[in-house]
Amino acid sequence: MTTTVTAAADGRTVSKSSPGAARGPRRTGRIQRIGLPYLLLLPALLLELLVHLVPMVIGIVMSFKELTQFYIRDWGTAPWTGLGNYRVSVDFDAPVGDALLHSFLVTVGFTLLSVALCWLIGTTAAVYMQDTFRGRGLLRALFLVPYALPVYAAVITWVFMFQHDNGLVNHVLHDQLHLTGKPSFWLIGDNSFVALLTVSVWKGWPFAFLIVMAGLQHIPRELYEAAALDGAGMWQQIRRITLPSLRSVNQVLILVLFLWTFNDFNTPYVLFGRAAPQAADLISVHIYQASFVTWNFGTGSAMSVLMLLFLLVVTGVYLAATSRGRRAADA
């Protein structure tokens, strides 16, 4: 820091500091404060790069190669096939493309039903839990058990419950309630879709319950009290106060549920094994079979890239539509 000494008229000495010298340390400290958050994020960004981005890039490269079991030891030497794997995947007149289209349609239907039921059950339970009553805390904890359990432990329990001869589901529906003429096969045939949907909803609705319940905490109770004084019933309060107040929460919740359910691999794999029934042939298990069962990693990678593009398009359209709707509501 530069200091200048001058003499005043009365004989005193006055020292002055250079403005540039004082500004230098302040600028350095400001740069350090701005750069510190990025420095703290650097380890997480590096891990994200190693765990997600690098395998994603490798998978995209593999989708352009004719990578089969003959090139597994050195996949870099696999011949370059260009868009050949993509043409095979989208050729719906051929067996591979037709099977992929069927799996895609099953996955879309399954995802829409599962997300709708998870949101409906979770929202209903969250609204009901807003009232104070004895045992509410215990009931909240019980509601979160399916979400807290490890996936394998939860789904394998359902496998035993869906057994044909000694499963709990057939025992209740057939032996106790006499709703079916004979015990049903739940893990094969058309009933496998119902079994998969049941497990997915049972496992996913507590997450919707948790998010909606957190969103309800920010709605002032005075709004409901004023609406009750005006003669509004429960359904009118939900329609006019609860749902509009939860619009932003539900937008994020539905998107997250859609992405999680569409990509779900653990639930169908543990429930049905490596070969899922045709009625429950989700695209995640279908891509696994195309890659690790038939050993055609090039085609499987192409299917994965197509699924990624589909999810990116759906996410972009959904975010654009919800943003436009939010701006229209605020205007």
Tab-separated table of C-alpha atoms in Angstrom:
chain	number	residue	atom	x	y	z
A	1	MET	CA	0.000	0.000	0.000
A	2	THR	CA	1.448	3.406	-1.008
A	3	THR	CA	1.355	6.243	1.562
A	4	THR	CA	2.028	9.913	0.720
A	5	VAL	CA	3.171	12.303	3.454
A	6	THR	CA	2.388	16.029	3.005
A	7	ALA	CA	2.798	19.102	5.229
A	8	ALA	CA	-0.239	21.077	6.261
A	9	ALA	CA	-0.342	24.863	6.592
A	10	ASP	CA	-0.141	24.719	10.413
A	11	GLY	CA	2.963	22.546	10.361
A	12	ARG	CA	1.245	19.168	10.878
A	13	THR	CA	2.018	16.219	8.620
A	14	VAL	CA	-0.845	14.442	6.868
A	15	SER	CA	-0.532	10.960	5.368
A	16	LYS	CA	-2.750	9.866	2.485
A	17	SER	CA	-3.163	6.380	1.107
A	18	SER	CA	-3.339	5.659	-2.586
A	19	PRO	CA	-6.948	4.752	-3.672
A	20	GLY	CA	-5.737	1.985	-5.954
A	21	ALA	CA	-3.843	0.298	-3.158
A	22	ALA	CA	-6.966	0.101	-0.958
A	23	ARG	CA	-9.133	-1.121	-3.795
A	24	GLY	CA	-6.794	-4.018	-4.564
A	25	PRO	CA	-7.347	-6.067	-1.368
A	26	ARG	CA	-11.103	-5.434	-1.528
A	27	ARG	CA	-11.259	-6.711	-5.104
A	28	THR	CA	-9.243	-9.790	-4.160
A	29	GLY	CA	-11.529	-10.531	-1.220
A	30	ARG	CA	-14.602	-10.137	-3.412
A	31	ILE	CA	-13.225	-12.560	-5.988
A	32	GLN	CA	-12.515	-15.070	-3.233
A	33	ARG	CA	-16.051	-14.772	-1.867
A	34	ILE	CA	-17.573	-15.249	-5.324
A	35	GLY	CA	-15.334	-18.176	-6.212
A	36	LEU	CA	-15.750	-20.042	-2.916
A	37	PRO	CA	-19.197	-21.533	-3.742
A	38	TYR	CA	-17.897	-22.841	-7.059
A	39	LEU	CA	-14.867	-24.286	-5.323
A	40	LEU	CA	-17.102	-26.112	-2.855
A	41	LEU	CA	-19.234	-27.462	-5.721
A	42	LEU	CA	-16.212	-28.729	-7.624
A	43	PRO	CA	-16.006	-32.196	-5.936
A	44	ALA	CA	-19.709	-32.831	-6.565
A	45	LEU	CA	-19.371	-31.719	-10.183
A	46	LEU	CA	-16.408	-34.040	-10.702
A	47	LEU	CA	-18.303	-36.986	-9.222
A	48	GLU	CA	-21.328	-36.145	-11.383
A	49	LEU	CA	-19.043	-36.111	-14.407
A	50	LEU	CA	-17.552	-39.499	-13.564
A	51	VAL	CA	-20.758	-41.234	-12.488
A	52	HIS	CA	-23.266	-39.909	-15.030
A	53	LEU	CA	-21.863	-37.854	-17.876
A	54	VAL	CA	-18.922	-40.058	-18.839
A	55	PRO	CA	-21.008	-43.291	-19.003
A	56	MET	CA	-23.670	-41.362	-20.934
A	57	VAL	CA	-21.150	-40.261	-23.562
A	58	ILE	CA	-19.738	-43.795	-23.781
A	59	GLY	CA	-23.256	-45.186	-24.231
A	60	ILE	CA	-23.961	-42.737	-27.058
A	61	VAL	CA	-20.735	-43.766	-28.789
A	62	MET	CA	-21.640	-47.441	-28.348
A	63	SER	CA	-24.994	-46.850	-30.035
A	64	PHE	CA	-23.167	-46.108	-33.297
A	65	LYS	CA	-21.174	-49.345	-33.171
A	66	GLU	CA	-22.025	-52.931	-34.008
A	67	LEU	CA	-21.118	-54.013	-30.509
A	68	THR	CA	-21.933	-57.678	-29.852
A	69	GLN	CA	-20.475	-60.392	-27.644
A	70	PHE	CA	-17.554	-60.770	-30.062
A	71	TYR	CA	-16.181	-57.326	-29.159
A	72	ILE	CA	-16.824	-57.193	-25.415
A	73	ARG	CA	-13.145	-57.541	-24.461
A	74	ASP	CA	-12.224	-54.541	-26.621
A	75	TRP	CA	-15.382	-52.671	-27.542
A	76	GLY	CA	-13.383	-49.918	-29.210
A	77	THR	CA	-12.579	-52.267	-32.095
A	78	ALA	CA	-16.240	-52.903	-32.882
A	79	PRO	CA	-17.125	-51.826	-36.439
A	80	TRP	CA	-18.819	-48.478	-36.907
A	81	THR	CA	-22.407	-48.911	-38.026
A	82	GLY	CA	-23.608	-45.297	-38.009
A	83	LEU	CA	-27.376	-45.046	-37.636
A	84	GLY	CA	-27.864	-48.761	-38.282
A	85	ASN	CA	-28.848	-49.568	-34.698
A	86	TYR	CA	-31.354	-46.722	-34.678
A	87	ARG	CA	-32.916	-47.913	-37.944
A	88	VAL	CA	-33.350	-51.389	-36.478
A	89	SER	CA	-34.899	-49.976	-33.296
A	90	VAL	CA	-37.472	-47.776	-35.065
A	91	ASP	CA	-38.347	-50.261	-37.818
A	92	PHE	CA	-41.738	-51.148	-36.378
A	93	ASP	CA	-42.458	-53.674	-39.136
A	94	ALA	CA	-39.513	-55.811	-37.992
A	95	PRO	CA	-39.543	-57.946	-34.828
A	96	VAL	CA	-37.058	-55.777	-32.905
A	97	GLY	CA	-38.852	-52.503	-33.620
A	98	ASP	CA	-42.305	-53.993	-33.055
A	99	ALA	CA	-41.247	-55.365	-29.659
A	100	LEU	CA	-39.749	-51.997	-28.705
A	101	LEU	CA	-42.932	-50.154	-29.725
A	102	HIS	CA	-45.055	-52.551	-27.657
A	103	SER	CA	-42.778	-52.056	-24.652
A	104	PHE	CA	-42.923	-48.277	-25.105
A	105	LEU	CA	-46.745	-48.250	-25.179
A	106	VAL	CA	-46.936	-50.486	-22.110
A	107	THR	CA	-44.506	-48.207	-20.279
A	108	VAL	CA	-46.454	-45.053	-21.181
A	109	GLY	CA	-49.745	-46.548	-20.008
A	110	PHE	CA	-48.185	-47.911	-16.845
A	111	THR	CA	-46.470	-44.590	-16.067
A	112	LEU	CA	-49.594	-42.483	-16.555
A	113	LEU	CA	-51.708	-44.762	-14.354
A	114	SER	CA	-49.067	-45.060	-11.656
A	115	VAL	CA	-48.388	-41.312	-11.485
A	116	ALA	CA	-52.101	-40.475	-11.402
A	117	LEU	CA	-52.835	-42.966	-8.616
A	118	CYS	CA	-49.755	-41.983	-6.594
A	119	TRP	CA	-50.711	-38.322	-6.794
A	120	LEU	CA	-54.375	-38.971	-5.972
A	121	ILE	CA	-53.700	-41.222	-2.987
A	122	GLY	CA	-50.846	-39.078	-1.688
A	123	THR	CA	-52.835	-35.844	-1.953
A	124	THR	CA	-55.895	-37.379	-0.302
A	125	ALA	CA	-53.832	-38.707	2.592
A	126	ALA	CA	-51.986	-35.388	3.005
A	127	VAL	CA	-55.225	-33.381	3.111
A	128	TYR	CA	-56.703	-35.817	5.611
A	129	MET	CA	-53.594	-35.569	7.806
A	130	GLN	CA	-53.965	-31.803	8.132
A	131	ASP	CA	-56.600	-32.259	10.835
A	132	THR	CA	-55.379	-32.886	14.371
A	133	PHE	CA	-56.452	-36.195	15.913
A	134	ARG	CA	-55.045	-38.804	18.249
A	135	GLY	CA	-52.491	-41.064	16.605
A	136	ARG	CA	-51.772	-38.740	13.676
A	137	GLY	CA	-48.004	-38.917	14.177
A	138	LEU	CA	-48.016	-42.716	14.220
A	139	LEU	CA	-50.172	-42.845	11.111
A	140	ARG	CA	-47.835	-40.470	9.286
A	141	ALA	CA	-44.894	-42.704	10.139
A	142	LEU	CA	-46.744	-45.807	8.910
A	143	PHE	CA	-47.593	-44.067	5.639
A	144	LEU	CA	-43.894	-43.518	4.949
A	145	VAL	CA	-42.866	-47.144	5.533
A	146	PRO	CA	-43.221	-48.251	1.853
A	147	TYR	CA	-41.055	-45.343	0.742
A	148	ALA	CA	-38.434	-45.960	3.438
A	149	LEU	CA	-38.057	-49.699	2.817
A	150	PRO	CA	-35.280	-50.871	0.472
A	151	VAL	CA	-36.660	-51.691	-2.961
A	152	TYR	CA	-35.546	-55.309	-2.942
A	153	ALA	CA	-36.978	-56.040	0.506
A	154	ALA	CA	-40.291	-54.401	-0.369
A	155	VAL	CA	-40.770	-55.961	-3.805
A	156	ILE	CA	-39.637	-59.458	-2.816
A	157	THR	CA	-42.340	-59.408	-0.139
A	158	TRP	CA	-44.910	-58.729	-2.854
A	159	VAL	CA	-43.495	-61.628	-4.866
A	160	PHE	CA	-44.419	-63.998	-2.040
A	161	MET	CA	-47.810	-62.333	-1.648
A	162	PHE	CA	-48.585	-62.803	-5.362
A	163	GLN	CA	-47.770	-66.534	-5.361
A	164	HIS	CA	-50.448	-68.662	-7.010
A	165	ASP	CA	-50.828	-71.458	-4.469
A	166	ASN	CA	-49.957	-69.952	-1.099
A	167	GLY	CA	-49.867	-66.187	-1.682
A	168	LEU	CA	-51.717	-63.776	0.578
A	169	VAL	CA	-53.457	-62.009	-2.333
A	170	ASN	CA	-55.150	-65.151	-3.628
A	171	HIS	CA	-55.911	-66.249	-0.077
A	172	VAL	CA	-57.813	-63.023	0.610
A	173	LEU	CA	-59.503	-62.599	-2.791
A	174	HIS	CA	-60.380	-66.253	-3.398
A	175	ASP	CA	-60.512	-68.056	-0.057
A	176	GLN	CA	-61.769	-65.272	2.189
A	177	LEU	CA	-63.787	-62.856	0.031
A	178	HIS	CA	-64.687	-65.316	-2.790
A	179	LEU	CA	-64.249	-62.592	-5.407
A	180	THR	CA	-62.579	-64.916	-7.928
A	181	GLY	CA	-63.658	-68.303	-9.196
A	182	LYS	CA	-60.166	-69.732	-8.869
A	183	PRO	CA	-56.739	-68.528	-7.720
A	184	SER	CA	-55.170	-66.130	-10.217
A	185	PHE	CA	-51.681	-66.054	-11.680
A	186	TRP	CA	-50.374	-62.596	-10.829
A	187	LEU	CA	-46.782	-62.832	-12.004
A	188	ILE	CA	-47.520	-64.146	-15.506
A	189	GLY	CA	-50.077	-63.301	-18.162
A	190	ASP	CA	-52.235	-60.198	-18.301
A	191	ASN	CA	-52.526	-59.964	-14.512
A	192	SER	CA	-48.831	-59.130	-14.336
A	193	PHE	CA	-49.624	-55.547	-15.379
A	194	VAL	CA	-52.029	-55.193	-12.439
A	195	ALA	CA	-49.448	-56.678	-10.077
A	196	LEU	CA	-46.738	-54.319	-11.325
A	197	LEU	CA	-49.045	-51.301	-11.068
A	198	THR	CA	-50.068	-52.275	-7.538
A	199	VAL	CA	-46.485	-52.538	-6.315
A	200	SER	CA	-45.479	-49.297	-8.050
A	201	VAL	CA	-48.348	-47.323	-6.528
A	202	TRP	CA	-47.831	-48.875	-3.090
A	203	LYS	CA	-44.151	-47.925	-3.228
A	204	GLY	CA	-44.556	-44.460	-4.783
A	205	TRP	CA	-47.556	-42.789	-3.199
A	206	PRO	CA	-45.801	-42.051	0.153
A	207	PHE	CA	-43.406	-39.772	-1.724
A	208	ALA	CA	-46.349	-37.800	-3.124
A	209	PHE	CA	-47.863	-37.745	0.354
A	210	LEU	CA	-44.649	-36.345	1.829
A	211	ILE	CA	-44.257	-33.593	-0.783
A	212	VAL	CA	-47.911	-32.508	-0.724
A	213	MET	CA	-47.975	-32.539	3.078
A	214	ALA	CA	-44.947	-30.225	3.107
A	215	GLY	CA	-46.665	-27.923	0.622
A	216	LEU	CA	-49.806	-27.763	2.718
A	217	GLN	CA	-47.833	-26.343	5.641
A	218	HIS	CA	-47.405	-23.068	3.731
A	219	ILE	CA	-51.142	-22.492	3.203
A	220	PRO	CA	-52.487	-20.135	5.900
A	221	ARG	CA	-55.218	-21.693	7.994
A	222	GLU	CA	-57.038	-18.365	7.942
A	223	LEU	CA	-58.010	-18.984	4.316
A	224	TYR	CA	-59.919	-22.126	5.266
A	225	GLU	CA	-61.521	-20.426	8.239
A	226	ALA	CA	-62.691	-17.520	6.092
A	227	ALA	CA	-64.000	-19.907	3.435
A	228	ALA	CA	-65.902	-21.882	6.091
A	229	LEU	CA	-67.491	-18.688	7.383
A	230	ASP	CA	-68.609	-17.906	3.821
A	231	GLY	CA	-70.312	-21.292	3.639
A	232	ALA	CA	-67.752	-23.154	1.518
A	233	GLY	CA	-67.764	-26.912	2.036
A	234	MET	CA	-64.792	-29.268	2.093
A	235	TRP	CA	-64.775	-29.921	-1.660
A	236	GLN	CA	-65.070	-26.210	-2.448
A	237	GLN	CA	-62.158	-25.457	-0.110
A	238	ILE	CA	-60.027	-28.108	-1.807
A	239	ARG	CA	-60.957	-26.834	-5.254
A	240	ARG	CA	-60.637	-23.113	-4.545
A	241	ILE	CA	-57.819	-23.015	-1.977
A	242	THR	CA	-55.830	-26.249	-1.703
A	243	LEU	CA	-55.276	-27.166	-5.346
A	244	PRO	CA	-54.470	-23.623	-6.570
A	245	SER	CA	-52.044	-23.129	-3.687
A	246	LEU	CA	-50.315	-26.431	-4.502
A	247	ARG	CA	-49.975	-25.722	-8.238
A	248	SER	CA	-46.210	-25.165	-8.191
A	249	VAL	CA	-45.652	-28.122	-5.855
A	250	ASN	CA	-47.736	-30.450	-8.008
A	251	GLN	CA	-45.942	-29.370	-11.171
A	252	VAL	CA	-42.598	-30.497	-9.798
A	253	LEU	CA	-44.067	-33.577	-8.106
A	254	ILE	CA	-45.751	-34.899	-11.247
A	255	LEU	CA	-42.622	-34.408	-13.337
A	256	VAL	CA	-40.418	-36.213	-10.813
A	257	LEU	CA	-42.906	-39.083	-10.462
A	258	PHE	CA	-43.146	-39.409	-14.241
A	259	LEU	CA	-39.372	-39.600	-14.726
A	260	TRP	CA	-38.879	-42.015	-11.836
A	261	THR	CA	-41.690	-44.319	-12.909
A	262	PHE	CA	-40.798	-44.334	-16.589
A	263	ASN	CA	-37.181	-45.229	-15.781
A	264	ASP	CA	-38.011	-47.724	-13.030
A	265	PHE	CA	-35.968	-50.889	-13.440
A	266	ASN	CA	-35.707	-52.333	-9.932
A	267	THR	CA	-39.418	-52.969	-9.386
A	268	PRO	CA	-40.146	-55.040	-12.537
A	269	TYR	CA	-36.781	-56.793	-12.391
A	270	VAL	CA	-37.219	-57.986	-8.799
A	271	LEU	CA	-40.900	-58.773	-9.389
A	272	PHE	CA	-40.545	-60.795	-12.611
A	273	GLY	CA	-36.852	-61.515	-13.027
A	274	ARG	CA	-34.894	-61.170	-16.245
A	275	ALA	CA	-37.828	-62.098	-18.509
A	276	ALA	CA	-40.822	-59.869	-17.802
A	277	PRO	CA	-44.249	-60.969	-19.129
A	278	GLN	CA	-45.403	-59.265	-22.299
A	279	ALA	CA	-48.172	-57.412	-20.467
A	280	ALA	CA	-45.612	-55.884	-18.059
A	281	ASP	CA	-42.690	-55.482	-20.458
A	282	LEU	CA	-41.438	-52.071	-19.368
A	283	ILE	CA	-38.906	-50.385	-21.612
A	284	SER	CA	-36.188	-50.380	-18.939
A	285	VAL	CA	-36.288	-54.184	-18.653
A	286	HIS	CA	-36.697	-54.495	-22.433
A	287	ILE	CA	-33.479	-52.539	-23.004
A	288	TYR	CA	-31.750	-54.687	-20.394
A	289	GLN	CA	-32.836	-57.827	-22.228
A	290	ALA	CA	-31.756	-56.387	-25.584
A	291	SER	CA	-28.322	-55.583	-24.150
A	292	PHE	CA	-27.396	-58.252	-21.606
A	293	VAL	CA	-29.520	-61.209	-22.678
A	294	THR	CA	-29.059	-61.093	-26.458
A	295	TRP	CA	-25.584	-59.504	-26.064
A	296	ASN	CA	-26.362	-56.799	-28.616
A	297	PHE	CA	-25.046	-53.787	-26.749
A	298	GLY	CA	-25.118	-51.534	-29.791
A	299	THR	CA	-28.860	-51.935	-30.289
A	300	GLY	CA	-29.486	-51.657	-26.558
A	301	SER	CA	-27.489	-48.427	-26.399
A	302	ALA	CA	-29.476	-47.023	-29.329
A	303	MET	CA	-32.716	-47.844	-27.505
A	304	SER	CA	-31.401	-46.103	-24.398
A	305	VAL	CA	-30.538	-42.971	-26.378
A	306	LEU	CA	-34.007	-42.966	-27.957
A	307	MET	CA	-35.574	-43.215	-24.498
A	308	LEU	CA	-33.372	-40.358	-23.289
A	309	LEU	CA	-34.457	-38.177	-26.217
A	310	PHE	CA	-38.102	-38.977	-25.525
A	311	LEU	CA	-37.786	-38.002	-21.871
A	312	LEU	CA	-35.955	-34.794	-22.785
A	313	VAL	CA	-38.719	-33.821	-25.226
A	314	VAL	CA	-41.474	-34.633	-22.716
A	315	THR	CA	-39.680	-32.708	-19.961
A	316	GLY	CA	-39.138	-29.680	-22.214
A	317	VAL	CA	-42.756	-29.609	-23.380
A	318	TYR	CA	-44.043	-30.076	-19.835
A	319	LEU	CA	-41.870	-27.287	-18.421
A	320	ALA	CA	-42.832	-24.936	-21.238
A	321	ALA	CA	-46.543	-25.673	-20.762
A	322	THR	CA	-46.434	-25.267	-16.993
A	323	SER	CA	-44.404	-22.049	-17.237
A	324	ARG	CA	-46.913	-20.610	-19.709
A	325	GLY	CA	-49.780	-21.611	-17.446
A	326	ARG	CA	-48.088	-20.080	-14.401
A	327	ARG	CA	-47.511	-16.789	-16.226
A	328	ALA	CA	-51.130	-16.754	-17.370
A	329	ALA	CA	-52.328	-17.343	-13.801
A	330	ASP	CA	-50.122	-14.568	-12.435
A	331	ALA	CA	-51.232	-12.065	-15.089
